[in-house]
XYZ file of C-alpha atoms in Angstrom:
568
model
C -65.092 79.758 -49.596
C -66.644 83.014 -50.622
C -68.952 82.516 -47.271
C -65.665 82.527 -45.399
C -64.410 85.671 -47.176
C -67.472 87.198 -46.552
C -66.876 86.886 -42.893
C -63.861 87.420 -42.476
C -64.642 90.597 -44.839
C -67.531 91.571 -41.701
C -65.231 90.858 -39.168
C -62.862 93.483 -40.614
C -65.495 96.427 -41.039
C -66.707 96.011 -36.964
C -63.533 95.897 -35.707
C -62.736 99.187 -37.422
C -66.084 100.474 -36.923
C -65.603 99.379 -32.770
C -62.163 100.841 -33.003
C -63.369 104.254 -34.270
C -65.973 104.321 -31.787
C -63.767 103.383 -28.732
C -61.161 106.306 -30.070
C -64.239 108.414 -30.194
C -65.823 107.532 -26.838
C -61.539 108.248 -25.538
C -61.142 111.487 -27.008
C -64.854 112.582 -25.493
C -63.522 111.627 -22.113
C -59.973 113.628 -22.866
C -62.041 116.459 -23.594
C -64.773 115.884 -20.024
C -63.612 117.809 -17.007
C -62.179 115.148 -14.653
C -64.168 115.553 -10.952
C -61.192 114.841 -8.734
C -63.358 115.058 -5.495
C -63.375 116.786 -2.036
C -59.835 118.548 -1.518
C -60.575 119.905 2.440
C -60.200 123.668 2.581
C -56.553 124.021 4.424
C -54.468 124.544 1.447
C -55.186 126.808 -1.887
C -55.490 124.658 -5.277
C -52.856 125.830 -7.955
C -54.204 126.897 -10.843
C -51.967 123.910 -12.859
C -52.210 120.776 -10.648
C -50.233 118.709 -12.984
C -47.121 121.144 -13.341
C -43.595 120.204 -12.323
C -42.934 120.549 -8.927
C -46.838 121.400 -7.865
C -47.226 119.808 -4.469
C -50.077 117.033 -5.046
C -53.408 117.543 -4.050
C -54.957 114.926 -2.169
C -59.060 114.289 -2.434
C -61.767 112.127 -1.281
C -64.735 110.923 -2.910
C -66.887 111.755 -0.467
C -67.536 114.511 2.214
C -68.009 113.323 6.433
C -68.343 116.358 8.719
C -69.724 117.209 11.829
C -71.509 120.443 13.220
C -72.917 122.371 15.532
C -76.614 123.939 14.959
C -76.474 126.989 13.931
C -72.217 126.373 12.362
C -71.487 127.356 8.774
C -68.960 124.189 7.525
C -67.133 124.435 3.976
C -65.132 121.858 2.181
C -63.707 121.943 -1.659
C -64.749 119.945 -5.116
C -61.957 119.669 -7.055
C -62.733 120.020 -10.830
C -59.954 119.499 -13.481
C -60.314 121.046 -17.319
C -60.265 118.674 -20.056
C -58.244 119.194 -23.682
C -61.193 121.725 -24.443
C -62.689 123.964 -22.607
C -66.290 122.940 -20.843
C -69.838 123.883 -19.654
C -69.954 122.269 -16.336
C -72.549 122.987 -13.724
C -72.152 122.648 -10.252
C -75.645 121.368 -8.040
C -76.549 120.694 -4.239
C -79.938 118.809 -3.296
C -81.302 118.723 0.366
C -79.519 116.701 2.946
C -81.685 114.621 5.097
C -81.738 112.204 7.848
C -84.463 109.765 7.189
C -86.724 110.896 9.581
C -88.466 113.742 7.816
C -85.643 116.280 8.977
C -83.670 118.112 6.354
C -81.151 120.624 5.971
C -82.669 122.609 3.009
C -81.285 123.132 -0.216
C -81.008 126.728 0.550
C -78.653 126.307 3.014
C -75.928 124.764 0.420
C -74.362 126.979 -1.263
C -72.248 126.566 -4.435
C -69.061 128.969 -5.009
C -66.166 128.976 -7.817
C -62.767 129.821 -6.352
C -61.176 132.548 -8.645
C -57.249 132.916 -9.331
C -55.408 136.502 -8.506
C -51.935 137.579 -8.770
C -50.229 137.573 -5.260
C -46.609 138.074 -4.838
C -44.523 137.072 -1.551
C -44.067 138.415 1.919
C -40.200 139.223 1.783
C -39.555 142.540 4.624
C -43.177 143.012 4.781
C -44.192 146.813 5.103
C -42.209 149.048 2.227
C -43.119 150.387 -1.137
C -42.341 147.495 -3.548
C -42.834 147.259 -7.326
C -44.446 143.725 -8.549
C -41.683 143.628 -11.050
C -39.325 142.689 -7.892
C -41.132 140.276 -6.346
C -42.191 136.859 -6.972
C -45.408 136.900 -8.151
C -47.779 133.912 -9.070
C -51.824 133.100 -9.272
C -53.411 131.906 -5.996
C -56.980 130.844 -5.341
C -58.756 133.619 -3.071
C -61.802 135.168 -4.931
C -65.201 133.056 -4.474
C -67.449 134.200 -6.995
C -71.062 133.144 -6.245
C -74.396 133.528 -7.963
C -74.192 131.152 -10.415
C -74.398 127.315 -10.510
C -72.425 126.642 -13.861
C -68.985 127.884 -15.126
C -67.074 127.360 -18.400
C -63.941 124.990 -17.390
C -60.634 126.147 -19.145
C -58.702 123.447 -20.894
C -56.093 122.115 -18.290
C -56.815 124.225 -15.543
C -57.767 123.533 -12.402
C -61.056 124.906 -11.031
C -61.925 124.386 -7.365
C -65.365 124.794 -5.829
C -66.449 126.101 -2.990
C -68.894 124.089 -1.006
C -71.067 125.691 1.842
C -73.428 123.691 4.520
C -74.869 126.248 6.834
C -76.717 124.183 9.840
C -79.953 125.925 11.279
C -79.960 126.387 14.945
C -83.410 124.654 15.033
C -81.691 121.606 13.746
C -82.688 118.374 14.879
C -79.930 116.501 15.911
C -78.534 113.549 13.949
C -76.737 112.176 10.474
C -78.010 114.151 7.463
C -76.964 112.437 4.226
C -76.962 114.122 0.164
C -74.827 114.652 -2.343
C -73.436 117.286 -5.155
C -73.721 116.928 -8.322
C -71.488 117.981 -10.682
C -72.635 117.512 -14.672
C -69.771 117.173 -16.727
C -71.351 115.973 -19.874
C -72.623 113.006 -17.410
C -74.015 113.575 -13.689
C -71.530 112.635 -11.390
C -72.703 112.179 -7.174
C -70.052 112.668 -4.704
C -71.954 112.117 -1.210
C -72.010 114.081 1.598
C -72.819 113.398 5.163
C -73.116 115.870 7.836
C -74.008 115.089 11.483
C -75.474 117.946 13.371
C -74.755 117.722 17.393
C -76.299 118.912 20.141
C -74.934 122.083 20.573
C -75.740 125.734 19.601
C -73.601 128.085 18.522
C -75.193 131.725 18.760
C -76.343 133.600 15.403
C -73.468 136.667 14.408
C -74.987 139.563 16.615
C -74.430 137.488 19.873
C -70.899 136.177 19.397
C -68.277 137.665 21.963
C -65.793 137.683 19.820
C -64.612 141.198 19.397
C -63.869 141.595 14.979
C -62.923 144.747 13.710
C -62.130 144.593 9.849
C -62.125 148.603 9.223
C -64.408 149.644 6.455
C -63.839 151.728 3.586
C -66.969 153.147 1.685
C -65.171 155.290 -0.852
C -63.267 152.047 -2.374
C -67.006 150.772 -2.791
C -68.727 153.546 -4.776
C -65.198 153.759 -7.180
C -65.621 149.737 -8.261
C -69.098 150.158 -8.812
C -68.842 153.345 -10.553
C -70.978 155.303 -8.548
C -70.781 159.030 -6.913
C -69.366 158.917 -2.884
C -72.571 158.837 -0.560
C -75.006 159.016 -3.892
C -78.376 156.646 -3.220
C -77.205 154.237 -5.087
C -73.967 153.974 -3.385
C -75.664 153.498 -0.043
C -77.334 150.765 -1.903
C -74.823 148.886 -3.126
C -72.723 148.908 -0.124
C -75.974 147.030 2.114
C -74.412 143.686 1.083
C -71.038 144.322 1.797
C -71.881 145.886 5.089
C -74.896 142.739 5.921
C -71.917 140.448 4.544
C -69.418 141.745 7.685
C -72.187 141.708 10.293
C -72.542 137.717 9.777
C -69.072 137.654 10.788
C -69.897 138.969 13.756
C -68.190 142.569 12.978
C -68.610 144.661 16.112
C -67.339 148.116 15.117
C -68.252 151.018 12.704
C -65.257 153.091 11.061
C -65.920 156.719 11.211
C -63.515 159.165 9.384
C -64.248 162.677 11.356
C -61.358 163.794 9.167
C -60.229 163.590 5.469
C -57.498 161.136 5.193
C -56.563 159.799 8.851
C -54.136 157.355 7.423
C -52.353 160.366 5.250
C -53.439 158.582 1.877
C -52.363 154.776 2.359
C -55.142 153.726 0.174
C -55.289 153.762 -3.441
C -59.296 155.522 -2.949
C -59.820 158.638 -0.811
C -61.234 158.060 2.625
C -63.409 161.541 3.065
C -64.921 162.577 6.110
C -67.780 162.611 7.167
C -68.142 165.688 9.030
C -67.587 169.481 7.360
C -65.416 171.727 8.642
C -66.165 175.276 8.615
C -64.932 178.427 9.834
C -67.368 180.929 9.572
C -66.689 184.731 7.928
C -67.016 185.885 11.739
C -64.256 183.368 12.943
C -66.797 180.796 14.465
C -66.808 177.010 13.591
C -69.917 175.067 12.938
C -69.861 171.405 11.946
C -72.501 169.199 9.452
C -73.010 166.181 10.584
C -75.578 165.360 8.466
C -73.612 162.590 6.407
C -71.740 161.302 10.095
C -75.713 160.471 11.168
C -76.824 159.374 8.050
C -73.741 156.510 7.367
C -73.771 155.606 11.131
C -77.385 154.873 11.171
C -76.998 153.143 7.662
C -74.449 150.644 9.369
C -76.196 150.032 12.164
C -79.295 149.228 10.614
C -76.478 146.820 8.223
C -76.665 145.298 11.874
C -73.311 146.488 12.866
C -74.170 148.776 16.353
C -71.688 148.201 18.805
C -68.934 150.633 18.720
C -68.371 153.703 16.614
C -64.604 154.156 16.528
C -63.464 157.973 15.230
C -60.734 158.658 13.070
C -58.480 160.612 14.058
C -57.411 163.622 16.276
C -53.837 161.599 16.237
C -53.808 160.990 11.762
C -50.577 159.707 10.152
C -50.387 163.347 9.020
C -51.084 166.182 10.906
C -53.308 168.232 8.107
C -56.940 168.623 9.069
C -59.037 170.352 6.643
C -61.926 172.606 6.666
C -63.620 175.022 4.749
C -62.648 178.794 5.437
C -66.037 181.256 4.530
C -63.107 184.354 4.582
C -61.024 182.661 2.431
C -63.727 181.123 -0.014
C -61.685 177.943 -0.628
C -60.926 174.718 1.811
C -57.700 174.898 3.691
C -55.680 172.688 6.776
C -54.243 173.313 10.144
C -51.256 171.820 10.884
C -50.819 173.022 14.262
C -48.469 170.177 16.465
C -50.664 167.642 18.551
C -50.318 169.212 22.534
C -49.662 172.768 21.313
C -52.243 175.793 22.327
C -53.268 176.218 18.799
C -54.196 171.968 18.284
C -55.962 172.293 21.650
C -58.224 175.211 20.758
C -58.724 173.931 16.977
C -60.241 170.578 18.543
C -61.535 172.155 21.902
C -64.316 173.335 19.860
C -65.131 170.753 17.682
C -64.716 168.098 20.529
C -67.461 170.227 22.655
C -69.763 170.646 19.764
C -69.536 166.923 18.952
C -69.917 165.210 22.738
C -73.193 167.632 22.265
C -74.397 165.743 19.260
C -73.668 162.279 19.747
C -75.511 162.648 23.545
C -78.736 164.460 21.409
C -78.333 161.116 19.402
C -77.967 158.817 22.183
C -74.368 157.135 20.676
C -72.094 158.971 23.057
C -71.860 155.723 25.226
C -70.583 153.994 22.127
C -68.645 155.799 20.448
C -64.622 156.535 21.178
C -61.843 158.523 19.578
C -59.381 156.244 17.796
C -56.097 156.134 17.077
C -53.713 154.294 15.500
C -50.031 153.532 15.921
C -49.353 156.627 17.040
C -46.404 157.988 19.156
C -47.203 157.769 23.006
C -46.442 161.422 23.693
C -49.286 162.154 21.255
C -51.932 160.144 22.510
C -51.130 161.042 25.955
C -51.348 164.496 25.339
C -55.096 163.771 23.342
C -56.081 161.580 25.839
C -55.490 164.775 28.504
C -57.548 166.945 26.288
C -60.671 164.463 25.987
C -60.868 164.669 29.831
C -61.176 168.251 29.880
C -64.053 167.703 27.475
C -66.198 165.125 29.279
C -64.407 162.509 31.180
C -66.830 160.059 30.138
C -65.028 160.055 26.247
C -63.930 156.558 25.270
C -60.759 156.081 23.466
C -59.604 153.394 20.873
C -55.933 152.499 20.279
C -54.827 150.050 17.937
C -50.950 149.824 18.751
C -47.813 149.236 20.654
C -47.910 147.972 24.136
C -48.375 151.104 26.530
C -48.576 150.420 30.316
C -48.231 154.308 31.082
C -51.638 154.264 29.169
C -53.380 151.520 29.341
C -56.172 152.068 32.442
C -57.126 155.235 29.861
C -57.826 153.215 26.920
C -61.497 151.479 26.600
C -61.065 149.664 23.104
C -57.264 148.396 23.284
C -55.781 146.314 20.350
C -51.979 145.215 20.752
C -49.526 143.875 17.889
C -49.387 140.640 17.977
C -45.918 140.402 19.657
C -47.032 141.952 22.091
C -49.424 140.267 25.641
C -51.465 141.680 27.692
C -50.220 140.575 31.536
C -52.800 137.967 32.898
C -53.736 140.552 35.815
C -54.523 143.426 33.277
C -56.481 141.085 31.115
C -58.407 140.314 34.209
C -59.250 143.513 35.419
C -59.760 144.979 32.450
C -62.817 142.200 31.843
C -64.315 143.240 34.765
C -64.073 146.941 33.668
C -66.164 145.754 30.424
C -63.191 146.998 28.383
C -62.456 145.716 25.190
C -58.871 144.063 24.671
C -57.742 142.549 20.820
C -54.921 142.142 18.774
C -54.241 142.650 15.115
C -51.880 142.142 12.499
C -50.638 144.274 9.878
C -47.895 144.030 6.678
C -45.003 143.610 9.668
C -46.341 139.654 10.302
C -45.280 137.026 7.639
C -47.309 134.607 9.998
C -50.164 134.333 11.443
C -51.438 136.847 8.860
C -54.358 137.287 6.214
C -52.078 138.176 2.616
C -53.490 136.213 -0.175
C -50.446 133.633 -0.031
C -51.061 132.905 3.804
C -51.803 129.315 3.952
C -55.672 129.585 4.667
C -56.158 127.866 8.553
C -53.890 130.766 9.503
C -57.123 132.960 10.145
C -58.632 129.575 11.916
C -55.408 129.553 14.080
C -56.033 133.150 14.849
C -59.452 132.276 16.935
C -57.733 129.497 19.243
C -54.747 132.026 19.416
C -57.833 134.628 20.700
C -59.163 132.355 22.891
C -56.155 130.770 24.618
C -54.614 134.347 25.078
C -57.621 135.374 26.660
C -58.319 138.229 24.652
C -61.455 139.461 23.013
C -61.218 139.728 19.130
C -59.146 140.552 16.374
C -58.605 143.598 14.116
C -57.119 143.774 10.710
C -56.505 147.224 9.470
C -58.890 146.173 5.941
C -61.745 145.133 4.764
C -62.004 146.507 1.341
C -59.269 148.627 0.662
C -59.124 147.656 -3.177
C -56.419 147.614 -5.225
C -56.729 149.287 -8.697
C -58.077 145.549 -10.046
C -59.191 143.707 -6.687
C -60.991 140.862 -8.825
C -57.398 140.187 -10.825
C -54.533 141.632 -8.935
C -54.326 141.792 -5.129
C -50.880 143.023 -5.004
C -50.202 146.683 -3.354
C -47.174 149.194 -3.827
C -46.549 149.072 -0.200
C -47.803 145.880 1.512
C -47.757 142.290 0.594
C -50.450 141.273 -1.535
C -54.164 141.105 -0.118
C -52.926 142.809 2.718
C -55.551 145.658 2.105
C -58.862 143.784 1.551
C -60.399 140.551 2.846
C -63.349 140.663 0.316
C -64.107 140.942 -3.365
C -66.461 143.556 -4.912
C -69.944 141.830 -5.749
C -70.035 141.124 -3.196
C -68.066 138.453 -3.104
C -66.516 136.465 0.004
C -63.283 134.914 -0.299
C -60.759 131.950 1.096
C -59.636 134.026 3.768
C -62.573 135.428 4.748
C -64.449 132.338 5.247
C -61.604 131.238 7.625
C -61.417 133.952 9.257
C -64.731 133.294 10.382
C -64.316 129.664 10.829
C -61.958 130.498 13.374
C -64.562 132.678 15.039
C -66.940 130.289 14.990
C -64.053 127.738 16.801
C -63.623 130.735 19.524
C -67.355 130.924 20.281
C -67.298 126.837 20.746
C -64.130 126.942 23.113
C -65.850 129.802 24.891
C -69.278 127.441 25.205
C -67.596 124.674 26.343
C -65.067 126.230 28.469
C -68.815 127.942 30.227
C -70.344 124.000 30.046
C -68.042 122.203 31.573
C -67.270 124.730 34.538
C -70.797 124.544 34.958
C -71.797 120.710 34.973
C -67.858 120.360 37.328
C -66.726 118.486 33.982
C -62.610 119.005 34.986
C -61.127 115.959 32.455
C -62.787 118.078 29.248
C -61.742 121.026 30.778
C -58.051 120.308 31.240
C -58.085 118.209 28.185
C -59.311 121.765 26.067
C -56.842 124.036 28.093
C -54.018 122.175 27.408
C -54.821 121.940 23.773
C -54.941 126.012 24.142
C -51.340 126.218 25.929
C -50.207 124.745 22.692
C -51.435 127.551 20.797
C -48.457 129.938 20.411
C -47.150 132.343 17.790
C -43.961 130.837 18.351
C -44.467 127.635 17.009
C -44.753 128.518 13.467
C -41.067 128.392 13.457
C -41.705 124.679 13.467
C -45.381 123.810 12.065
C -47.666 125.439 10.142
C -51.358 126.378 11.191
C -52.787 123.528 10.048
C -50.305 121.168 12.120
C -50.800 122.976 14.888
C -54.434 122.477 14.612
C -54.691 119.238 13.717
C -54.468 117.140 17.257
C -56.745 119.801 18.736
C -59.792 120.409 16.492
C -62.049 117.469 17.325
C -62.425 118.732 21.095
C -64.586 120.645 19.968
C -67.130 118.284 18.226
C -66.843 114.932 20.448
C-alpha cells in the first residue's frame, strides 16, 4: 500500500512539475514576436493588425518572384510584437541556383518600415491645421543600416525586403531564404528566377524623373551651415540615392525664394546679386558652379532647370553697394524696368554657362505661372540668344507650346497624339506631374503604394516621357515622425527620409520606372523580331491604363491582369 501511495504521490509532483513547464514554455511563446510571413508590398501594414475594424492582412510563407537582370524586386516580412517587447534580428544569406551561380548576399537588403502621422486628402491644396483633419500612423519611413530592431509589445513591425538582380546574371531559379531570430531561427524561403532580359542601369533609362531638390532642408536636419563642407558631404547620398532612380534634372534657384516661401526651410540662391556703387551689376557664380558640378558628379547631368524669372512672388533680391544693405525689385514681369533688370543678368549668364560648356543643358523654368507672363519671358529670352531653353511645369498652353523644350502638363491635362509626335522628333522633353490638387494617382503618405507603379504604365501608355513631382525633400519640421504640412496633404512635400533613408513610396515610384523601361524594351523587341500577338496583347493592356478608372478600381486592380506581360 505505501508503494502505491508513493506513486501515486510521484505521479502528482510531474504532473505539476509538466504543468508548470508547459505554462512556462506558453507564456515564452506569448511573449516571442509571431513571424506572420511575406505580406506583398501593395498595401501599407497598420501599425495594430489586430484592432477592430483593421482590414486583414494576408501573408505567405514563402516568397516566388521573377526578374529581369539588372531589376531591383521588394516584397514585405510581416513581424508581429509579443506581450513584451523583443530583440529580433532580421538576416538574408545568398540565393543560388545550384550551378555555382549566386545572387550575393550584398545584393539583399534588409529594411524596417517606420510609422508617421499622415492625415487625409479632403480639398487637397489649402492651409489646414492637423487638429481638423483625420490623422492616423501609416507605414512610409524605411530605416536601413541595421539588421536587428527592438519589437514593441503588440505592434506590428513590417520589413522591408530588397533583391537587387545583377545585369551579369545568369539566367535561371535562384533559391534562399531570410531568417528572422525571434528567440528561435525561423526560414521563410525565397525563390527568385532571373530571365533573360536586361533592364539598363539608372543613367540609361528614358524615363524622364524630375523630383525637385532642396539642399537647404538637408543642411537644417543635419544641423549643419547652408553650402558648409560638411553639408556638401552629407547631401552625396541623398543626391547618389535620386540618380539610381534615374533622376534626370538638377534644381537651380538663380533667385532667393522662387516659390515665395512654400517650404518650411529657405531655398537661397545660388547666384549674388549686386549692384555696384557706380550703378553696374556683376553676378558670383561661384556657388551656381560649385553645386552644379557637385550634382553632376552625384551622377545627375542631364538638365539644369533655373528658377525663376516667372517666381510665385515677384521680389528678386540683390545686394545694393550704395545702399550698404540687400534690397528687391519688384518691377511687373513685361514692363521696361523687369526687362532691363534681367536683360543684364540674362546676357551676363548665357556668357557663363557657354565658358562652362552647360548652356546646351540648361533652361529657364517656370512654374504654374500665368500665360501672359511666360509669354512675355519667353519674348525676352529670344532677344538674348535664341538658342535659350525653357522649362514649364503647368497648364496646357497650345499658344506656347512649340517654345517650350522641357514641357510637364497636370495630369488632367494630354498632350494631342500629333504634338507628342513631333515634339519626339524635336528631342523635346514632354512629362506630367502631380501636385496637392490630385487625391489619385498621387504620392501623399496615405496613397495606397502601387499608385506610383500605376504612374509608369500611365507614362508609358500616354506616350509621354517622365514624371515630375514638385518634392523630393521638402521636410516638414519632424520628417522622421510627422509628414503632415500646413498647406498640403501629408507627404506631399518629400518622397525621402533624412539618413538617408528611402521610403514606401519611393521604392514604387521607381518600381514603376523600372515597369516603363520593360514596356519600352519590349514594345522595341517585338517591333523588331515582327512579334504582332505580344505587341497587341501589351498595347491593349496600356489602353486600359486611364486616370479615369480610379473612380472604379484602385491601382493595384488596375494592375493586376496586366503585370505578368512583362515577365512571361
Amino acid at each position: 500500500m505505501l508503494n502505491v501511495r508513493l506513486s501515486i504521490g510521484i505521479s502528482k509532483i510531474l504532473l505539476s512539475a509538466y504543468c508548470v513547464l508547459g505554462a512556462a514554455y506558453t507564456y515564452a511563446q506569448s511573449q516571442r514576436v509571431v513571424v506572420t510571413g511575406f505580406t506583398g508590398t501593395s498595401s501599407r501594414v497598420p501599425q495594430e493588425v489586430d484592432a477592430a475594424g483593421s482590414e486583414p492582412v494576408n501573408a505567405l510563407p514563402s516568397w516566388e518572384a521573377k526578374a529581369w537582370k539588372g531589376e531591383t524586386i521588394h516584397n514585405q516580412v510581416l513581424l508581429q510584437g509579443g506581450t513584451q517587447q523583443q530583440q529580433v534580428s532580421v538576416t538574408a544569406g545568398d540565393l543560388a541556383d545550384g550551378k555555382g551561380n549566386r545572387i550575393p548576399q550584398q545584393d539583399l537588403s534588409i529594411g524596417w518600415v517606420k510609422y508617421v502621422w499622415t492625415d487625409e486628402f479632403r480639398d487637397g491644396c489649402g492651409y489646414r491645421k492637423s487638429v481638423d483633419f483625420d490623422s492616423s500612423l501609416v507605414a512610409d519611413r524605411i530605416q536601413t543600416g541595421t539588421n536587428t530592431m527592438l519589437i514593441a509589445a503588440g505592434k506590428a513591425q513590417p520589413v522591408w525586403v530588397s533583391v537587387r538582380v545583377n545585369a551579369n546574371a545568369v539566367p535561371g531559379d535562384y533559391t534562399g531564404s531570410i531568417i528572422v531570430d525571434n528567440g528561435k531561427k525561423i526560414t521563410l524561403p525565397v525563390k527568385v528566377t532571373v530571365l533573360d532580359r536586361v533592364l539598363p542601369p539608372p543613367s540609361q533609362w528614358h524615363y524622364a524623373l524630375d523630383l525637385w531638390q532642396h539642399p537647404a532642408a538637408i543642411a537644417r536636419v543635419h544641423q549643419l551651415p547652408v553650402w558648409s563642407e560638411a553639408h556638401y558631404k552629407v547631401m552625396r547620398p541623398y543626391y547618389e540615392m535620386l540618380a539610381r532612380a534615374g533622376q534626370k534634372t538638377i534644381t537651380a534657384s538663380i533667385t532667393d525664394e522662387p516659390w515665395g516661401h512654400q517650404t518650411y526651410d529657405n531655398y537661397p540662391s545660388l547666384i549674388k546679386w549686386t549692384k555696384k556703387k557706380n550703378g553696374k551689376w556683376s553676378f558670383d557664380y561661384s556657388l551656381f558652379d560649385k553645386y552644379i558640378a557637385f550634382v553632376m558628379d552625384c551622377g545627375i547631368n542631364q538638365r539644369i532647370n533655373c528658377y525663376s524669372m516667372v517666381p510665385w512672388k515677384i521680389a528678386f533680391r540683390y545686394h545694393d553697394e550704395k545702399l550698404q544693405r540687400d534690397t528687391v525689385f519688384t518691377g511687373a514681369i513685361g514692363t521696361p524696368a523687369y526687362n532691363e533688370f534681367w536683360s543684364v543678368m540674362l546676357r551676363d549668364f548665357t556668357r557663363h554657362l557657354k565658358k562652362k560648356n552647360w548652356f546646351d543643358r540648361t533652361a529657364i523654368a517656370m512654374d504654374e505661372r500665368p500665360m501672359e507672363a511666360m509669354q512675355s519671358v519667353i519674348a525676352l529670352l529670344k532677344t538674348i540668344d535664341p538658342a535659350w531653353k525653357i522649362s514649364l511645369a503647368g497648364a496646357w498652353h497650345p499658344q506656347i507650346e512649340k517654345d517650350i523644350t522641357d514641357y510637364c502638363i497636370a495630369s488632367e491635362a494630354r498632350f494631342p497624339d500629333s504634338v507628342l509626335i513631333r515634339r519626339k522628333a524635336e528631342g523635346k522633353n514632354s512629362t506630367w506631374y502631380t501636385c496637392c490638387s490630385e487625391k489619385f494617382p498621387n504620392g501623399f503618405t496615405f496613397s495606397p503604394p502601387d499608385e506610383h507603379v500605376w504612374m509608369g504604365w500611365y507614362t508609358a501608355a500616354t506616350g509621354m516621357d517622365g514624371y515630375l513631382r514638385w518634392a523630393f525633400n521638402s521636410w516638414t519640421a519632424r520628417p522622421d515622425e510627422d509628414s503632415r504640412f500646413v498647406t498640403w496633404p501629408a507627404g506631399d512635400t518629400y518622397q525621402v527620409y533624412p539618413g538617408p533613408n528611402t521610403s514606401i513610396r519611393f521604392e514604387k515610384m521607381i518600381e514603376g520606372i523600372q515597369d516603363y523601361e520593360k514596356i519600352e524594351t519590349l514594345r522595341k523587341t517585338y517591333k523588331a523580331t515582327g512579334d504582332q500577338v505580344a505587341l497587341n496583347k501589351l498595347e491593349a493592356a496600356l489602353n486600359n491604363i486611364r486616370i479615369s478608372n480610379f473612380n472604379q478600381q484602385s491601382a493595384t486592380e488596375q494592375l493586376a491582369p496586366y503585370r505578368s506581360l512583362l515577365n512571361d
